[in-house]
């Protein structure tokens, strides 16, 4: 049986839901996965793949910097970022906080908090390249520019809300919504890509 070591950044945000979605995806994929709750730079070293959960992107950045993880995260070959995690992956951020930094791994521009405030959060059925699903948007960003190498995986009307990019031997997946609350489809897709790109 093939195996993967998958980290979930566990300093802040919706960690448990991602672990549950990974476990559900694994049942369908018939692979063995070791899940690592990533809290230190050392935890990053054995990973085949990393999931960066939603939460708050500047808080995530600061906690990662405090732990000396920020630059080391860039070495992980396969990364899936949801919501704040997608912001962390983006090369450019509109409405960034003062001094906000990202990993600058994916050739996209994201508009932070583009759907309004926390109480304007919503849930809706969206069409994606992976099928229709119920998607939860919590103070979500929009993807406002994608580079040539980026493939769009979902839109909300005209707005881009999920994409992927392959760069050399690396693979990145970003969603503005939170697939981990409603489905394991994106996790399954990510794990399959990670298996290929080890
Ligand atoms: N608005 C948040 C940020 O800028 C992201 C929200 C989320 O991850 N649900 O980081």
GROMACS .gro file of C-alpha atoms and ligand atoms in nm:
model
  208
    1UNK     CA    1   0.000   0.000   0.000
    2UNK     CA    2   0.129   0.348  -0.082
    3UNK     CA    3   0.182   0.581   0.210
    4UNK     CA    4   0.202   0.956   0.265
    5UNK     CA    5   0.300   1.176   0.558
    6UNK     CA    6   0.064   1.472   0.562
    7UNK     CA    7   0.099   1.766   0.800
    8UNK     CA    8  -0.179   1.997   0.911
    9UNK     CA    9  -0.045   2.328   1.038
   10UNK     CA   10  -0.183   2.322   1.392
   11UNK     CA   11  -0.094   2.660   1.541
   12UNK     CA   12  -0.432   2.824   1.474
   13UNK     CA   13  -0.753   2.776   1.275
   14UNK     CA   14  -0.976   2.482   1.187
   15UNK     CA   15  -0.728   2.199   1.231
   16UNK     CA   16  -0.962   1.920   1.348
   17UNK     CA   17  -1.192   1.950   1.044
   18UNK     CA   18  -0.894   1.904   0.810
   19UNK     CA   19  -0.776   1.596   0.997
   20UNK     CA   20  -1.127   1.450   0.971
   21UNK     CA   21  -1.146   1.529   0.598
   22UNK     CA   22  -0.806   1.363   0.541
   23UNK     CA   23  -0.919   1.053   0.729
   24UNK     CA   24  -1.237   1.036   0.520
   25UNK     CA   25  -1.043   1.084   0.195
   26UNK     CA   26  -0.799   0.808   0.289
   27UNK     CA   27  -1.078   0.549   0.327
   28UNK     CA   28  -1.173   0.606  -0.036
   29UNK     CA   29  -0.818   0.614  -0.168
   30UNK     CA   30  -0.691   0.295  -0.005
   31UNK     CA   31  -0.356   0.445   0.089
   32UNK     CA   32  -0.201   0.476   0.432
   33UNK     CA   33  -0.153   0.827   0.565
   34UNK     CA   34   0.033   0.945   0.871
   35UNK     CA   35  -0.113   1.277   0.986
   36UNK     CA   36   0.126   1.512   1.167
   37UNK     CA   37  -0.005   1.809   1.365
   38UNK     CA   38   0.261   2.062   1.268
   39UNK     CA   39   0.363   2.293   1.553
   40UNK     CA   40   0.740   2.322   1.517
   41UNK     CA   41   0.992   2.362   1.236
   42UNK     CA   42   1.110   2.007   1.305
   43UNK     CA   43   0.760   1.872   1.232
   44UNK     CA   44   0.794   2.000   0.874
   45UNK     CA   45   1.093   1.785   0.793
   46UNK     CA   46   0.930   1.449   0.726
   47UNK     CA   47   0.629   1.577   0.532
   48UNK     CA   48   0.521   1.476   0.182
   49UNK     CA   49   0.240   1.731   0.198
   50UNK     CA   50   0.111   2.015   0.415
   51UNK     CA   51  -0.236   2.162   0.468
   52UNK     CA   52  -0.260   2.523   0.584
   53UNK     CA   53  -0.604   2.575   0.740
   54UNK     CA   54  -0.824   2.881   0.748
   55UNK     CA   55  -0.816   3.118   1.039
   56UNK     CA   56  -0.652   3.457   1.010
   57UNK     CA   57  -0.365   3.499   0.769
   58UNK     CA   58  -0.161   3.756   0.964
   59UNK     CA   59  -0.197   3.551   1.285
   60UNK     CA   60  -0.085   3.240   1.097
   61UNK     CA   61   0.212   3.430   0.953
   62UNK     CA   62   0.320   3.562   1.294
   63UNK     CA   63   0.287   3.224   1.466
   64UNK     CA   64   0.487   3.055   1.188
   65UNK     CA   65   0.756   3.322   1.214
   66UNK     CA   66   0.768   3.285   1.593
   67UNK     CA   67   0.828   2.912   1.552
   68UNK     CA   68   1.095   2.968   1.283
   69UNK     CA   69   0.878   2.781   1.033
   70UNK     CA   70   0.793   3.045   0.776
   71UNK     CA   71   1.079   2.992   0.530
   72UNK     CA   72   1.097   2.616   0.596
   73UNK     CA   73   0.734   2.570   0.492
   74UNK     CA   74   0.838   2.667   0.140
   75UNK     CA   75   1.038   2.345   0.114
   76UNK     CA   76   0.731   2.120   0.142
   77UNK     CA   77   0.659   1.986  -0.208
   78UNK     CA   78   0.279   1.973  -0.189
   79UNK     CA   79   0.075   2.240  -0.011
   80UNK     CA   80  -0.303   2.288   0.015
   81UNK     CA   81  -0.420   2.620   0.160
   82UNK     CA   82  -0.783   2.695   0.249
   83UNK     CA   83  -0.903   3.053   0.299
   84UNK     CA   84  -0.632   3.215   0.519
   85UNK     CA   85  -0.410   2.928   0.398
   86UNK     CA   86  -0.477   3.033   0.037
   87UNK     CA   87  -0.379   3.389   0.127
   88UNK     CA   88  -0.052   3.257   0.270
   89UNK     CA   89   0.023   3.081  -0.060
   90UNK     CA   90  -0.047   3.384  -0.283
   91UNK     CA   91   0.223   3.594  -0.445
   92UNK     CA   92   0.017   3.913  -0.407
   93UNK     CA   93  -0.244   4.027  -0.155
   94UNK     CA   94  -0.489   4.316  -0.190
   95UNK     CA   95  -0.605   4.476   0.137
   96UNK     CA   96  -0.311   4.322   0.320
   97UNK     CA   97  -0.247   4.432   0.678
   98UNK     CA   98   0.056   4.650   0.733
   99UNK     CA   99   0.368   4.436   0.712
  100UNK     CA  100   0.172   4.128   0.604
  101UNK     CA  101   0.390   3.865   0.436
  102UNK     CA  102   0.305   3.550   0.247
  103UNK     CA  103   0.498   3.246   0.128
  104UNK     CA  104   0.463   3.379  -0.233
  105UNK     CA  105   0.440   3.030  -0.380
  106UNK     CA  106   0.137   3.051  -0.612
  107UNK     CA  107   0.114   3.299  -0.898
  108UNK     CA  108  -0.217   3.454  -0.790
  109UNK     CA  109  -0.343   3.778  -0.644
  110UNK     CA  110  -0.601   3.744  -0.366
  111UNK     CA  111  -0.831   4.013  -0.233
  112UNK     CA  112  -0.850   3.962   0.140
  113UNK     CA  113  -1.192   3.983   0.311
  114UNK     CA  114  -1.348   4.052  -0.033
  115UNK     CA  115  -1.686   3.908   0.068
  116UNK     CA  116  -1.720   4.148   0.361
  117UNK     CA  117  -1.719   4.102   0.735
  118UNK     CA  118  -1.745   3.789   0.948
  119UNK     CA  119  -2.125   3.823   0.981
  120UNK     CA  120  -2.155   3.834   0.601
  121UNK     CA  121  -2.018   3.480   0.584
  122UNK     CA  122  -2.231   3.238   0.383
  123UNK     CA  123  -2.274   2.887   0.254
  124UNK     CA  124  -2.376   2.793  -0.100
  125UNK     CA  125  -2.364   2.516  -0.356
  126UNK     CA  126  -2.088   2.579  -0.606
  127UNK     CA  127  -1.975   2.405  -0.923
  128UNK     CA  128  -1.614   2.297  -0.928
  129UNK     CA  129  -1.396   2.092  -1.164
  130UNK     CA  130  -1.430   1.819  -0.900
  131UNK     CA  131  -1.812   1.832  -0.898
  132UNK     CA  132  -2.077   2.038  -0.719
  133UNK     CA  133  -2.045   2.088  -0.347
  134UNK     CA  134  -2.171   2.292  -0.060
  135UNK     CA  135  -1.908   2.554   0.017
  136UNK     CA  136  -1.863   2.759   0.332
  137UNK     CA  137  -1.721   3.112   0.296
  138UNK     CA  138  -1.603   3.273   0.621
  139UNK     CA  139  -1.465   3.622   0.568
  140UNK     CA  140  -1.323   3.471   0.253
  141UNK     CA  141  -1.085   3.617  -0.004
  142UNK     CA  142  -1.142   3.619  -0.381
  143UNK     CA  143  -0.873   3.526  -0.630
  144UNK     CA  144  -0.845   3.836  -0.846
  145UNK     CA  145  -0.562   3.736  -1.080
  146UNK     CA  146  -0.419   3.404  -1.188
  147UNK     CA  147  -0.087   3.356  -1.364
  148UNK     CA  148  -0.048   3.160  -1.688
  149UNK     CA  149   0.050   2.839  -1.511
  150UNK     CA  150  -0.247   2.843  -1.276
  151UNK     CA  151  -0.555   2.629  -1.344
  152UNK     CA  152  -0.891   2.751  -1.214
  153UNK     CA  153  -1.086   2.477  -1.035
  154UNK     CA  154  -1.396   2.666  -0.918
  155UNK     CA  155  -1.583   2.991  -0.961
  156UNK     CA  156  -1.860   3.164  -0.771
  157UNK     CA  157  -2.031   3.339  -1.062
  158UNK     CA  158  -1.743   3.519  -1.233
  159UNK     CA  159  -1.517   3.508  -0.929
  160UNK     CA  160  -1.235   3.258  -0.902
  161UNK     CA  161  -1.248   3.070  -0.572
  162UNK     CA  162  -1.022   2.766  -0.622
  163UNK     CA  163  -0.711   2.696  -0.827
  164UNK     CA  164  -0.402   2.483  -0.855
  165UNK     CA  165  -0.049   2.537  -0.978
  166UNK     CA  166   0.227   2.293  -1.061
  167UNK     CA  167   0.573   2.447  -1.042
  168UNK     CA  168   0.860   2.215  -1.128
  169UNK     CA  169   0.811   1.912  -0.907
  170UNK     CA  170   0.585   2.103  -0.672
  171UNK     CA  171   0.209   2.114  -0.639
  172UNK     CA  172  -0.010   2.380  -0.481
  173UNK     CA  173  -0.387   2.388  -0.428
  174UNK     CA  174  -0.577   2.691  -0.296
  175UNK     CA  175  -0.945   2.740  -0.209
  176UNK     CA  176  -1.110   3.059  -0.084
  177UNK     CA  177  -1.383   2.856   0.086
  178UNK     CA  178  -1.357   2.582   0.348
  179UNK     CA  179  -1.404   2.242   0.179
  180UNK     CA  180  -1.309   2.066   0.504
  181UNK     CA  181  -1.648   2.155   0.660
  182UNK     CA  182  -1.862   1.986   0.399
  183UNK     CA  183  -1.667   1.735   0.192
  184UNK     CA  184  -1.343   1.543   0.152
  185UNK     CA  185  -1.337   1.574  -0.229
  186UNK     CA  186  -1.065   1.840  -0.240
  187UNK     CA  187  -0.860   1.651   0.018
  188UNK     CA  188  -0.884   1.334  -0.188
  189UNK     CA  189  -0.775   1.525  -0.498
  190UNK     CA  190  -0.483   1.683  -0.309
  191UNK     CA  191  -0.364   1.352  -0.164
  192UNK     CA  192  -0.370   1.193  -0.512
  193UNK     CA  193  -0.154   1.476  -0.649
  194UNK     CA  194   0.081   1.449  -0.352
  195UNK     CA  195   0.125   1.077  -0.418
  196UNK     CA  196   0.237   1.158  -0.774
  197UNK     CA  197   0.468   1.440  -0.674
  198UNK     CA  198   0.679   1.281  -0.402
  199LIG     N1  199  -1.014   3.690   0.648
  199LIG     C1  200  -0.916   3.595   0.691
  199LIG     C2  201  -0.774   3.646   0.663
  199LIG     O1  202  -0.753   3.747   0.605
  199LIG     C3  203  -0.936   3.457   0.632
  199LIG     C4  204  -1.064   3.395   0.684
  199LIG     C5  205  -1.065   3.246   0.693
  199LIG     O2  206  -0.963   3.179   0.685
  199LIG     N2  207  -1.182   3.192   0.714
  199LIG     O3  208  -0.684   3.581   0.699
   0.00000   0.00000   0.00000
